[in-house]
Short mmCIF file of C-alpha atoms in Angstrom, two decimals:
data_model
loop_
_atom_site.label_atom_id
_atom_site.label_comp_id
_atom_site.label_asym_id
_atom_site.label_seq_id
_atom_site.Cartn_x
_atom_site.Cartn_y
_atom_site.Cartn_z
CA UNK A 1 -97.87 135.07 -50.85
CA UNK A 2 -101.03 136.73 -52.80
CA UNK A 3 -100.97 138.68 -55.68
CA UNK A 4 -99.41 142.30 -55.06
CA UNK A 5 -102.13 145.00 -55.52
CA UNK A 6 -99.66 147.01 -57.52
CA UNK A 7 -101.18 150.22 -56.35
CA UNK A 8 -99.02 153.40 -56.44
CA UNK A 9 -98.30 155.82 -53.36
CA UNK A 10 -100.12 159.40 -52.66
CA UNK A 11 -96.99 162.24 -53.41
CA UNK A 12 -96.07 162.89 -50.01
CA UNK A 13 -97.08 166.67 -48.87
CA UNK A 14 -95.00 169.42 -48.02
CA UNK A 15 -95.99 172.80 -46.75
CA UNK A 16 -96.62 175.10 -48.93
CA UNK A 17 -93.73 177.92 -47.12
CA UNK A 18 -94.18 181.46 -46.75
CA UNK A 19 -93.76 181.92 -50.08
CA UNK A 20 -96.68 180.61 -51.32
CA UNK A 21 -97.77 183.64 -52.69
CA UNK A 22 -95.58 183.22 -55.73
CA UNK A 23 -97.02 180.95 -57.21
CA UNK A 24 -101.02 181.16 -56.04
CA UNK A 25 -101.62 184.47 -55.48
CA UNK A 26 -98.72 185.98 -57.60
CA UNK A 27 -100.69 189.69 -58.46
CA UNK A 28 -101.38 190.02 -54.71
CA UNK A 29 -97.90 189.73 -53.55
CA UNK A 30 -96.52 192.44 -56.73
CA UNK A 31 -95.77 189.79 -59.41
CA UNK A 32 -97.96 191.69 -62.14
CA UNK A 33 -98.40 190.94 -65.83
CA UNK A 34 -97.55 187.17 -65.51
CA UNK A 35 -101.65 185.95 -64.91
CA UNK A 36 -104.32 188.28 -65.77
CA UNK A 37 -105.71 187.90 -61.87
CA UNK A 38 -105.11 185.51 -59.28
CA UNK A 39 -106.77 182.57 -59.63
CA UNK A 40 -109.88 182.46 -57.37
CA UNK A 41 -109.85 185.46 -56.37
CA UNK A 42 -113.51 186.28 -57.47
CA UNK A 43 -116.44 183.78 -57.23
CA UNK A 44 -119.83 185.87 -58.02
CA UNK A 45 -120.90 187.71 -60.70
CA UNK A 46 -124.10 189.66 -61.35
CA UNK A 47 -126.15 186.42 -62.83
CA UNK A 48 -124.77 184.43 -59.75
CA UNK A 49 -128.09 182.82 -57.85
CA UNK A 50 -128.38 182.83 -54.32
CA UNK A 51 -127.99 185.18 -51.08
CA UNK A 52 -124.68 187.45 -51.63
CA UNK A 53 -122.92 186.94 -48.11
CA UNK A 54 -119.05 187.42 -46.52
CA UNK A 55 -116.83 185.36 -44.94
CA UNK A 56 -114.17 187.17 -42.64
CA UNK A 57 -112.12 184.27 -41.92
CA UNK A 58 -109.02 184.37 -39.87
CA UNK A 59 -106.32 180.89 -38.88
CA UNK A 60 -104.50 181.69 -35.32
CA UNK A 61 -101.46 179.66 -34.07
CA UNK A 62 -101.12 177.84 -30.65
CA UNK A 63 -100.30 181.10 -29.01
CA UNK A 64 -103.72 183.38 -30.84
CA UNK A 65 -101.68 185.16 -33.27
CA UNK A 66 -103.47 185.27 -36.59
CA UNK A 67 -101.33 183.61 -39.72
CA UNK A 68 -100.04 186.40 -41.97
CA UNK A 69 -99.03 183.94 -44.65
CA UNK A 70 -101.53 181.81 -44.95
CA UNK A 71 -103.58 180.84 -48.33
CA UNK A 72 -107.57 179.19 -47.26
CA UNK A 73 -109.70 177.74 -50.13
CA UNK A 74 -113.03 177.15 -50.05
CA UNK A 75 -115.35 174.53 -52.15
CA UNK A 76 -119.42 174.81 -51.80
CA UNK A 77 -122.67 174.15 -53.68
CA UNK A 78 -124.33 176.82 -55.20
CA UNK A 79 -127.73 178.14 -53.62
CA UNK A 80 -129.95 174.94 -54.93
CA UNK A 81 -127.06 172.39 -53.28
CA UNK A 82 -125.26 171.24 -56.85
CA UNK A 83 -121.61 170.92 -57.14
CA UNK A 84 -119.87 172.62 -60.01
CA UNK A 85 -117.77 168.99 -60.64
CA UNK A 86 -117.53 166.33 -63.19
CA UNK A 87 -118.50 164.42 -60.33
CA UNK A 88 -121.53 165.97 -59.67
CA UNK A 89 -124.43 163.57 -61.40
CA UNK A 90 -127.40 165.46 -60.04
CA UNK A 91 -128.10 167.75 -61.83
CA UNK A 92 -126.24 170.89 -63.99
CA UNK A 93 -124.99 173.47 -61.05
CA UNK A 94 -125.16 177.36 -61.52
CA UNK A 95 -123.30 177.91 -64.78
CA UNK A 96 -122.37 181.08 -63.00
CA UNK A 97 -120.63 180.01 -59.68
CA UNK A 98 -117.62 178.04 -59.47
CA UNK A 99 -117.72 177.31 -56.42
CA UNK A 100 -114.45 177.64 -55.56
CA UNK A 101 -112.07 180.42 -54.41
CA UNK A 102 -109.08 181.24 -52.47
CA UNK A 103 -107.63 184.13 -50.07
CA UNK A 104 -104.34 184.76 -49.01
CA UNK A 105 -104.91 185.96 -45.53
CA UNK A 106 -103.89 190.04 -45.39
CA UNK A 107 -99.78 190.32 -44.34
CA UNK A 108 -100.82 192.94 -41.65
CA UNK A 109 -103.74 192.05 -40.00
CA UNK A 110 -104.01 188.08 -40.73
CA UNK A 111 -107.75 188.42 -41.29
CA UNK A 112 -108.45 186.83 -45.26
CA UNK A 113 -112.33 188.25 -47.12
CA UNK A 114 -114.54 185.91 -49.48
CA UNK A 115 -117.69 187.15 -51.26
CA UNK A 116 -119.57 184.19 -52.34
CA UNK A 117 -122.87 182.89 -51.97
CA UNK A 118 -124.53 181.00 -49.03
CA UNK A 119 -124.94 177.46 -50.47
CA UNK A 120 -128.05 175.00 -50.26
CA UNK A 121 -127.97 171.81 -48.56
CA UNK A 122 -126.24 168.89 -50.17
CA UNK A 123 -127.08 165.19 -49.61
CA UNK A 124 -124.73 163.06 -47.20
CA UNK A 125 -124.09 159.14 -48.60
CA UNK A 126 -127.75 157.76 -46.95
CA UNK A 127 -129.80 160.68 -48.74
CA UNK A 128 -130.13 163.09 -45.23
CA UNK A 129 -129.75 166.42 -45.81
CA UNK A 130 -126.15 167.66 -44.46
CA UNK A 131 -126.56 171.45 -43.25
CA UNK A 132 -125.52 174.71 -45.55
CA UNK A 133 -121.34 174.06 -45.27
CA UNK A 134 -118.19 175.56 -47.07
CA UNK A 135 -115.03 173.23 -46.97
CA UNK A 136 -112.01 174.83 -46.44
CA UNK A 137 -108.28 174.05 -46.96
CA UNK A 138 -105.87 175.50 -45.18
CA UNK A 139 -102.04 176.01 -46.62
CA UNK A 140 -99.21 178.00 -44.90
CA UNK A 141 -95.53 177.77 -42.98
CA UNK A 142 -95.37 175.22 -40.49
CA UNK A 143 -98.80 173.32 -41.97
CA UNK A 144 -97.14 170.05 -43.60
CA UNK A 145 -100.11 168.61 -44.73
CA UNK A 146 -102.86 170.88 -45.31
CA UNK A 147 -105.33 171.21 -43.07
CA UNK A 148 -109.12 170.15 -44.12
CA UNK A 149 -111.93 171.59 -42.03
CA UNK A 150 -115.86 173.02 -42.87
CA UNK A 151 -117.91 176.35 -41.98
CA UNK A 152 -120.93 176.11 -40.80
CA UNK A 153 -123.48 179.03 -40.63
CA UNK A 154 -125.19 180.37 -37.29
CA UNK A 155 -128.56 180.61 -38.30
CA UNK A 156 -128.70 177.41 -39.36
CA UNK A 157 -129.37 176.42 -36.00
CA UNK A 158 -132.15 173.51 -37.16
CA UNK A 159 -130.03 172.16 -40.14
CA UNK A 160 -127.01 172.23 -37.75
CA UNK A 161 -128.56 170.52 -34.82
CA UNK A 162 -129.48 167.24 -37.44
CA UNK A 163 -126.56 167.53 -39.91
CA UNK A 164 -124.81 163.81 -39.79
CA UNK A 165 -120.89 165.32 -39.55
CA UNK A 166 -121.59 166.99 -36.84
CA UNK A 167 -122.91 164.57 -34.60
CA UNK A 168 -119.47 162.48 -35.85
CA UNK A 169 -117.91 164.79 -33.02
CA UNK A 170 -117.97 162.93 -30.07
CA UNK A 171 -117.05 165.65 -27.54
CA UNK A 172 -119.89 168.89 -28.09
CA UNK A 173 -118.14 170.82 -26.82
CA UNK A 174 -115.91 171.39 -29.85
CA UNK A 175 -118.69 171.83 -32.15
CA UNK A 176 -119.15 175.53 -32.16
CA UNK A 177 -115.58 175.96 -33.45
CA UNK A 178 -116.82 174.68 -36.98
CA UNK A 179 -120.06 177.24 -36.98
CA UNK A 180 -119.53 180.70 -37.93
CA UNK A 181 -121.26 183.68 -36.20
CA UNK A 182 -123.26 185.80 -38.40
CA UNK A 183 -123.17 189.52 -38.25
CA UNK A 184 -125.35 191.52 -41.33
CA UNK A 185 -124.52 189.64 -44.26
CA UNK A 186 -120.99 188.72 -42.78
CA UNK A 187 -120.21 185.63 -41.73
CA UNK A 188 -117.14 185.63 -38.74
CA UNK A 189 -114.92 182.73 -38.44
CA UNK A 190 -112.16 181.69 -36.60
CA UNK A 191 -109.65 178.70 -37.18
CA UNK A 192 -107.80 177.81 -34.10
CA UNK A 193 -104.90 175.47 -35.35
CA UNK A 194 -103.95 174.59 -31.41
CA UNK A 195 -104.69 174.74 -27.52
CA UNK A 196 -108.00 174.72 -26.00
CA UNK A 197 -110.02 176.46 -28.77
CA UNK A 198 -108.74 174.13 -31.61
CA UNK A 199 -110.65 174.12 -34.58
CA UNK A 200 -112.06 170.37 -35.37
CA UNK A 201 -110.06 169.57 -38.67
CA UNK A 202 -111.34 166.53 -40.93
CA UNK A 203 -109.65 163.11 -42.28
CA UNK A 204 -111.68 162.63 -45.21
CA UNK B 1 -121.96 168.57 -64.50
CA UNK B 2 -118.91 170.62 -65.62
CA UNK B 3 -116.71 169.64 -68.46
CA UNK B 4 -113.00 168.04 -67.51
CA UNK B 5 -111.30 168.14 -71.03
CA UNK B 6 -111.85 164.93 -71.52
CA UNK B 7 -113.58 162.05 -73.38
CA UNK B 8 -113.91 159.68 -70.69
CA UNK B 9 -116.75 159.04 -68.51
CA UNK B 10 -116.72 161.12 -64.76
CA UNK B 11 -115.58 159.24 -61.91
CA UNK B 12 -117.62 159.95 -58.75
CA UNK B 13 -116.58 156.97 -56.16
CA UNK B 14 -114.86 158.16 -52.67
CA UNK B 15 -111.06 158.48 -52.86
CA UNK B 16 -108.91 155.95 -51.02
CA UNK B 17 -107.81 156.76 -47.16
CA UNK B 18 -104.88 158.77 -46.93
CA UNK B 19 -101.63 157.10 -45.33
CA UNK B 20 -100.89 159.47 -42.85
CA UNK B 21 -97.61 157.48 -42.05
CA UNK B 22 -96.87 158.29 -45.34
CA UNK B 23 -97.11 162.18 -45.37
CA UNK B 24 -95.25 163.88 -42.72
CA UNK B 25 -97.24 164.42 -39.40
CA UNK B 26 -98.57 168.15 -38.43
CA UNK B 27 -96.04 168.03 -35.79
CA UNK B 28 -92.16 167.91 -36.85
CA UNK B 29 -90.04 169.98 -34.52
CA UNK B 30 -87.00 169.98 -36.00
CA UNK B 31 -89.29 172.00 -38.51
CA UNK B 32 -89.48 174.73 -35.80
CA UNK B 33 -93.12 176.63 -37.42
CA UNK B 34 -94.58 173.42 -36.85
CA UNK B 35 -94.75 173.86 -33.58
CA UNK B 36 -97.69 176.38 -32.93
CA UNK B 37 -99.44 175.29 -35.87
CA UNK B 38 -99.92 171.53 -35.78
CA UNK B 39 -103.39 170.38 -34.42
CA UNK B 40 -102.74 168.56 -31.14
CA UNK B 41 -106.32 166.75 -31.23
CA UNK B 42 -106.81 164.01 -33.64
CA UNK B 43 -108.58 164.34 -36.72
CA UNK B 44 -112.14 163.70 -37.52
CA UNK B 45 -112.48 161.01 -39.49
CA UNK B 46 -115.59 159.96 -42.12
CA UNK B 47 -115.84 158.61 -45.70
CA UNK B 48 -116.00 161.09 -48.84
CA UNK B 49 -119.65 163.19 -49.08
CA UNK B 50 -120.76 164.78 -52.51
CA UNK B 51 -118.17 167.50 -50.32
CA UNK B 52 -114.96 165.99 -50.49
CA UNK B 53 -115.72 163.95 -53.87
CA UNK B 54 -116.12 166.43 -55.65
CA UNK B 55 -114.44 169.64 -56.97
CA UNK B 56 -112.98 172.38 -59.29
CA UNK B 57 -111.94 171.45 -62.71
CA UNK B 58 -110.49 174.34 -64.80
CA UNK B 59 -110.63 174.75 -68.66
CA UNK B 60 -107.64 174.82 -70.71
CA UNK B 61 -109.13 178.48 -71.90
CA UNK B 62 -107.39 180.05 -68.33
CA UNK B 63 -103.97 179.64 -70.02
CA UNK B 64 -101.29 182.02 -71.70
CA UNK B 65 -99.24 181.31 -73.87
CA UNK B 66 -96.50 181.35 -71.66
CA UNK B 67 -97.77 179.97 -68.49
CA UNK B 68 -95.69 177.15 -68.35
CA UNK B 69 -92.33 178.78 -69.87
CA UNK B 70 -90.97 180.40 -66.41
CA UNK B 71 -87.78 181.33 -68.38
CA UNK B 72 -90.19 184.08 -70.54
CA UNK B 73 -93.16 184.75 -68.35
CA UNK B 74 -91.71 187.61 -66.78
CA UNK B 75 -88.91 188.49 -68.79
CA UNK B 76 -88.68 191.82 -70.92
CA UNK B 77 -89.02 191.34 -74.48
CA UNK B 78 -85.87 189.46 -75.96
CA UNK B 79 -84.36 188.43 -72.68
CA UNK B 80 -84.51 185.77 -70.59
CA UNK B 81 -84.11 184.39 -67.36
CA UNK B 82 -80.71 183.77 -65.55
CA UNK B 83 -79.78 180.25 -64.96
CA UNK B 84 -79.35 176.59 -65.45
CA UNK B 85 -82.25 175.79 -68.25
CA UNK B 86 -84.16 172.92 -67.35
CA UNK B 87 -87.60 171.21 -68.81
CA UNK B 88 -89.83 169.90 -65.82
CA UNK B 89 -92.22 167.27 -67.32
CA UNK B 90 -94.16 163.98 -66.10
CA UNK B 91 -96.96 162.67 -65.34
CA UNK B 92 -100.22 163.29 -62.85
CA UNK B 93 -101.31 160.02 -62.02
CA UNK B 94 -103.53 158.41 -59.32
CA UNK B 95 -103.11 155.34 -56.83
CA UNK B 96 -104.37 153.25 -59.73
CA UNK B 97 -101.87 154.11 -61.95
CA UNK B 98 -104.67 155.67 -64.43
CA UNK B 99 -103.18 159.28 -65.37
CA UNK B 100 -106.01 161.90 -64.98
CA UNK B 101 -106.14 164.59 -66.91
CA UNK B 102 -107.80 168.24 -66.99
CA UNK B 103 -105.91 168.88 -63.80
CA UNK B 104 -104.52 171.99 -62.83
CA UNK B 105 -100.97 172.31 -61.34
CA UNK B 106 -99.17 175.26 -60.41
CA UNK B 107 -95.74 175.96 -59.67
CA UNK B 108 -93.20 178.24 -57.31
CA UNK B 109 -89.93 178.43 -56.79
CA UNK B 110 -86.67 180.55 -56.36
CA UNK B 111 -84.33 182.11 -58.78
CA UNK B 112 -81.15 180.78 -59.53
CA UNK B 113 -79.45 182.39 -56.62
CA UNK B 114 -81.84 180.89 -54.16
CA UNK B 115 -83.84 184.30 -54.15
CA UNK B 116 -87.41 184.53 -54.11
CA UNK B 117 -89.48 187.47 -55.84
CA UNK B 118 -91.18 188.51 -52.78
CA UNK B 119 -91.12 191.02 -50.10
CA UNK B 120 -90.75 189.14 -47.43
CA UNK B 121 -87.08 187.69 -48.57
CA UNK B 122 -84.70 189.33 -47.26
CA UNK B 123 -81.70 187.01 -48.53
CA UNK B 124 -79.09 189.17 -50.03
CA UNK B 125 -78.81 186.96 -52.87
CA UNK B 126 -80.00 189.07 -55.69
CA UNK B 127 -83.38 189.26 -57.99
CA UNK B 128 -83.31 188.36 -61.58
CA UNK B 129 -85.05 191.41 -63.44
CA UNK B 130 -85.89 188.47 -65.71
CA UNK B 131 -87.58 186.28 -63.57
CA UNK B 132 -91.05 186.32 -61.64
CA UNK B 133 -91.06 182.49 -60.23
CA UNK B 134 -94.35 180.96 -60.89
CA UNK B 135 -96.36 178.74 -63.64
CA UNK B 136 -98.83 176.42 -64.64
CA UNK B 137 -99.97 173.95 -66.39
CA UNK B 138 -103.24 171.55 -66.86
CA UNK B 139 -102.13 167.68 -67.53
CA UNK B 140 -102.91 166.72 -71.02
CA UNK B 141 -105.56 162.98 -71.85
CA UNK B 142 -102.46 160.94 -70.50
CA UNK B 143 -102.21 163.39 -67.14
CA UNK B 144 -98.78 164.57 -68.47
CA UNK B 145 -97.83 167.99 -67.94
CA UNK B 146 -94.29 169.97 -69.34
CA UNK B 147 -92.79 173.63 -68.23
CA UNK B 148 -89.32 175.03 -69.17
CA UNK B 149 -87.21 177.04 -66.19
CA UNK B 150 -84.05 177.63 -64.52
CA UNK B 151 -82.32 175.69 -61.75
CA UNK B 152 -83.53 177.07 -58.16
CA UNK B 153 -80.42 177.95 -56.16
CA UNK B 154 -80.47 176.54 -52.47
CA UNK B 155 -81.33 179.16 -49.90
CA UNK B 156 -80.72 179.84 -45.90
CA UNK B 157 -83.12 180.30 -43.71
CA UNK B 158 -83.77 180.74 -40.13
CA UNK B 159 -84.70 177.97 -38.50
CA UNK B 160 -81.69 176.29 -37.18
CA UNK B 161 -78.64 178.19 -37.47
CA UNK B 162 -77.38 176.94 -40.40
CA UNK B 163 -79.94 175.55 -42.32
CA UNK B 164 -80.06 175.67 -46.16
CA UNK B 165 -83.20 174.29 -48.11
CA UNK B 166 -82.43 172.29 -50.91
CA UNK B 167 -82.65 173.61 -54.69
CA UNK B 168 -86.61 173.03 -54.64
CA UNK B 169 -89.65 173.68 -56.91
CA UNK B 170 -93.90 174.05 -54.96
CA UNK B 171 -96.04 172.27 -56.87
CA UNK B 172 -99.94 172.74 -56.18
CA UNK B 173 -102.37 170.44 -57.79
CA UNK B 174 -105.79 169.61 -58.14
CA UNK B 175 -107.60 166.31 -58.94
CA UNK B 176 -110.94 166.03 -60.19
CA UNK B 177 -112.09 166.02 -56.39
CA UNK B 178 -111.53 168.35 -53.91
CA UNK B 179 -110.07 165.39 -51.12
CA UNK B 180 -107.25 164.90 -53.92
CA UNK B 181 -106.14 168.73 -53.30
CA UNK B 182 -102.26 168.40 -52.33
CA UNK B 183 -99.13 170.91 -52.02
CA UNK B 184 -95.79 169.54 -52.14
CA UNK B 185 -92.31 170.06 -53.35
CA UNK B 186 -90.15 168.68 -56.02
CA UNK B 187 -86.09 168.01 -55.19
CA UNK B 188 -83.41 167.15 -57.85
CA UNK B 189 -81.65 163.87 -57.71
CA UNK B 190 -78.49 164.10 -56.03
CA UNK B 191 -78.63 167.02 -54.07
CA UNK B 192 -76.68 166.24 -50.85
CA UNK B 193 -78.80 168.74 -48.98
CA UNK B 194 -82.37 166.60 -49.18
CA UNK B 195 -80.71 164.31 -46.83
CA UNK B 196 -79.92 167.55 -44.31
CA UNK B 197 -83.06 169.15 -44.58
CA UNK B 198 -85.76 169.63 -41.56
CA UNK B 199 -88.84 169.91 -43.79
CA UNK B 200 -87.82 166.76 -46.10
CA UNK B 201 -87.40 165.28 -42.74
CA UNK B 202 -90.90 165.33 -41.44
CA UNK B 203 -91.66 162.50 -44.09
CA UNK B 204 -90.04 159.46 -42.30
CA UNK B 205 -89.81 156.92 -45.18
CA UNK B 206 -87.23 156.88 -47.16
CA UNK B 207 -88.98 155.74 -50.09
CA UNK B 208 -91.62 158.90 -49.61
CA UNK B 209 -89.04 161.39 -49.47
CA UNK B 210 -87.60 159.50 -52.57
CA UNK B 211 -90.75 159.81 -54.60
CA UNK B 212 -90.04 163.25 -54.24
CA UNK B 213 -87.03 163.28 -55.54
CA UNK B 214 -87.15 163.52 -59.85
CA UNK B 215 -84.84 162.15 -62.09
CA UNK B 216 -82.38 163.37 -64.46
CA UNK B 217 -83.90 162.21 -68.15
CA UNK B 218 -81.14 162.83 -70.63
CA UNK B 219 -83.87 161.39 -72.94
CA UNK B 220 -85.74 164.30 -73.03
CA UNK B 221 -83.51 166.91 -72.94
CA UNK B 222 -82.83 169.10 -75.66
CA UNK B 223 -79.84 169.30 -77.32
CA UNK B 224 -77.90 172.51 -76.78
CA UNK B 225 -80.53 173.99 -74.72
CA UNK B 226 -81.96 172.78 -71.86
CA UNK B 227 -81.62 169.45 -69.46
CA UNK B 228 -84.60 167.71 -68.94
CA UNK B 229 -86.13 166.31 -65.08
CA UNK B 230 -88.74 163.88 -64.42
CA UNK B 231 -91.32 164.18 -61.57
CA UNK B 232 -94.35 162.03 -61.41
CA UNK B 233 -97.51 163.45 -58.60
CA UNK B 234 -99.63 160.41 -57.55
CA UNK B 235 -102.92 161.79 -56.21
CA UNK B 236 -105.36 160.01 -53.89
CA UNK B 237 -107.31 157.12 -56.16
CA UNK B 238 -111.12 156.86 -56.07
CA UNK B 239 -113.02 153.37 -55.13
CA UNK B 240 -115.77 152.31 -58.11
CA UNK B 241 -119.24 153.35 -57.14
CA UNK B 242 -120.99 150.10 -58.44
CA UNK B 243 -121.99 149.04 -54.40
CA UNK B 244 -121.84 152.33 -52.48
CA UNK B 245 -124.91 153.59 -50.85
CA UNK B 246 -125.88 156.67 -52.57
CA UNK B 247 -128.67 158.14 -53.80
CA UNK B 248 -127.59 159.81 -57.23
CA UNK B 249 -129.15 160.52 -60.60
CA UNK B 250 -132.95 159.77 -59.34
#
């Protein structure tokens, strides 16, 4: 026998139930005068660098029918590529812009809004440039662990075409569900959790 | 780099692989919602980037006085929730052991009767004017955290035909990386209905579903007031960074 390696256990995961509201996004769902706002709920402000630009983002089930109780969060660089993070040891990131936010998706029409900022390019582990991306974590009924995935941006077409998670995906043809399609200043995306369309989701 | 609340140095290694035989799988039918919403291709996998490493740390400044005090938060002046009075405390610790502090957690749950503030239950188990259902806390320099509550009740719901979860509290936390985000739930010891339940039985060890389980700690009850439950969250650990490969700093 060898030593043990005494190391402790992740907490196992649970979904996060329709209910999930409560406790992340308590003002949205009518629980008022507990938090001043929910949590996330704005990223930008006026001194906020970079290009102002939407994401419409909606999560459909095997069967295409968006989620209507679903939270998505979303972590990014700000518009020079610097993490807002103790762990961040490049630099100091925008001292206005989180970085971070969360949506619950809208209870009628599934579809869930961000206003943030389109984020510069961030260096993978060799020193390459990875491509403009926003990670996003997905929470809801029926998820049991949440589910980890990344937007990409149309018109980054170049920076997409050489980014080194990308080419991770052997089969091409499910690269275009991480890219979203840009329309004005809006960025579209869909997150297929099942079938033939499914959304490439991460184990990172 | 932002501040964590704390005196020691920032950690910036990749986290440890997650045991995905540990967690339950996306697909658990007995769990009917699971079924339209689990991923049927696998996962792509690839070590931590700056991405997944790192992530949101709030301040202590983002909390009221009664953020973690679920028995006030959203109860008029002088009154007080309905219920059995419990304090929820422990620790947030990683794979390591090391407790890691400056995280945020946040925390759901039902009202005594098994009743949710929210308009999508329906359960004819009534609301407690008194009682809103959520909290939060950050973990203190030793990762431990503390809130006061009420019991949850057990509630039906429809997935089988007679299902019943177990008296329950959501917990949501955040490491100091973004790949340590994790939602899970908290049962009571002894409750009869863990065993029973379709969404505790996704997680096929029994030693996962009993790290979910927290403890009964007379020790830190108080006296004439409330009982006391422990519940320790181990998030992902991090690998040192003296050999990776990374340009950082230059």
């Amino acid at each position: 026998m060898a030593q043990p390696l005494d190391r402790l256990k992740e907490s196992p995961s649970q979904t996060a139930g329709p209910y999930v509201h409560i406790g992340l996004t308590p003002n949205f769902c009518g629980i008022g005068g507990v938090y001043a706002s929910d949590l996330g709920s704005s990223m930008v402000n006026d001194q906020t660098k970079g290009e102002r630009i939407e994401l419409r983002i909606r999560v459909l089930d095997g069967t295409g029918t968006p989620l209507r109780e679903a939270l998505v969060e979303i972590w990014q660089a700000d518009a020079q590529g610097l993490y807002n993070s103790p762990a961040e040891m490049r630099g100091a990131a925008d001292p206005n812009f989180l970085g971070w936010g969360r949506q619950p998706t809208d209870m009628e029409t599934g579809v869930c809004l961000f206003q943030t900022i389109k984020p510069g390019r961030v260096p993978f582990r060799d020193g390459r440039l990875m491509a403009p991306h926003i990670t996003l974590w997905i929470a809801a009924r029926g998820i049991n662990v949440g589910l980890h995935t990344r937007l990409y941006f149309s018109d980054e077409e170049r920076a997409n075409a050489e980014d080194p998670i990308l080419a991770r995906i052997e089969h091409r043809l499910r690269v275009p569900t991480l890219i979203a399609e840009r329309r004005g200043d809006t960025y579209v995306f869909d997150i297929h959790l099942q079938g033939e369309k499914e959304t490439v989701f991460f184990d990172s | 780099m932002a501040e964590t609340g704390s005196n020691r140095a920032p950690e910036t290694g990749a986290f440890f692989q997650r045991d995905r035989q540990w967690h339950p799988p996306a697909l658990t039918p007995s769990y009917k919602s699971s079924v339209l919403r689990s991923p049927q291709k696998a996962l792509v996998s690839f070590d931590n980037t700056l991405s997944e490493s790192t992530g949101p740390v709030f301040g202590h400044a983002m909390l009221g006085e009664l953020d973690n005090d679920l028995i006030h938060n959203f109860a008029r002046p002088g009154e007080s929730a309905i219920g059995e009075r419990i304090i929820v405390h422990g620790r947030v610790l990683d794979e390591r052991g090391k407790g890691v502090p400056g995280v945020l957690l946040e925390f759901w749950q039902a009202n005594a009767g098994g009743r949710y503030r929210h308009k999508k239950d329906a359960y004819l188990a009534p609301l407690d004017p008194n009682f809103g259902g959520c909290g939060r806390a950050i973990t203190r320099e030793d990762g431990g955290y503390t809130f006061r509550t009420i019991r949850p009740g057990p509630y039906p719901w429809p997935n089988g035909p007679n299902d019943w979860r177990p008296a329950h509290i959501h917990f949501s936390v955040f490491g100091h990386g973004f790949a340590q985000r994790l939602i899970t739930q908290m049962y009571f010891e002894g409750d009869p209905l863990i065993w029973r339940c379709p969404i505790v039985g996704g997680i096929s060890n029994k030693a996962a579903i009993e790290a979910l389980i927290a403890a009964l700690d007379m020790q830190s009850t108080i006296p004439m007031d409330a009982r006391a439950y422990k519940f320790d969250i181990v998030l992902r650990g991090r690998r040192s960074t003296l050999f990776e490969n990374r340009p950082e700093g230059n």
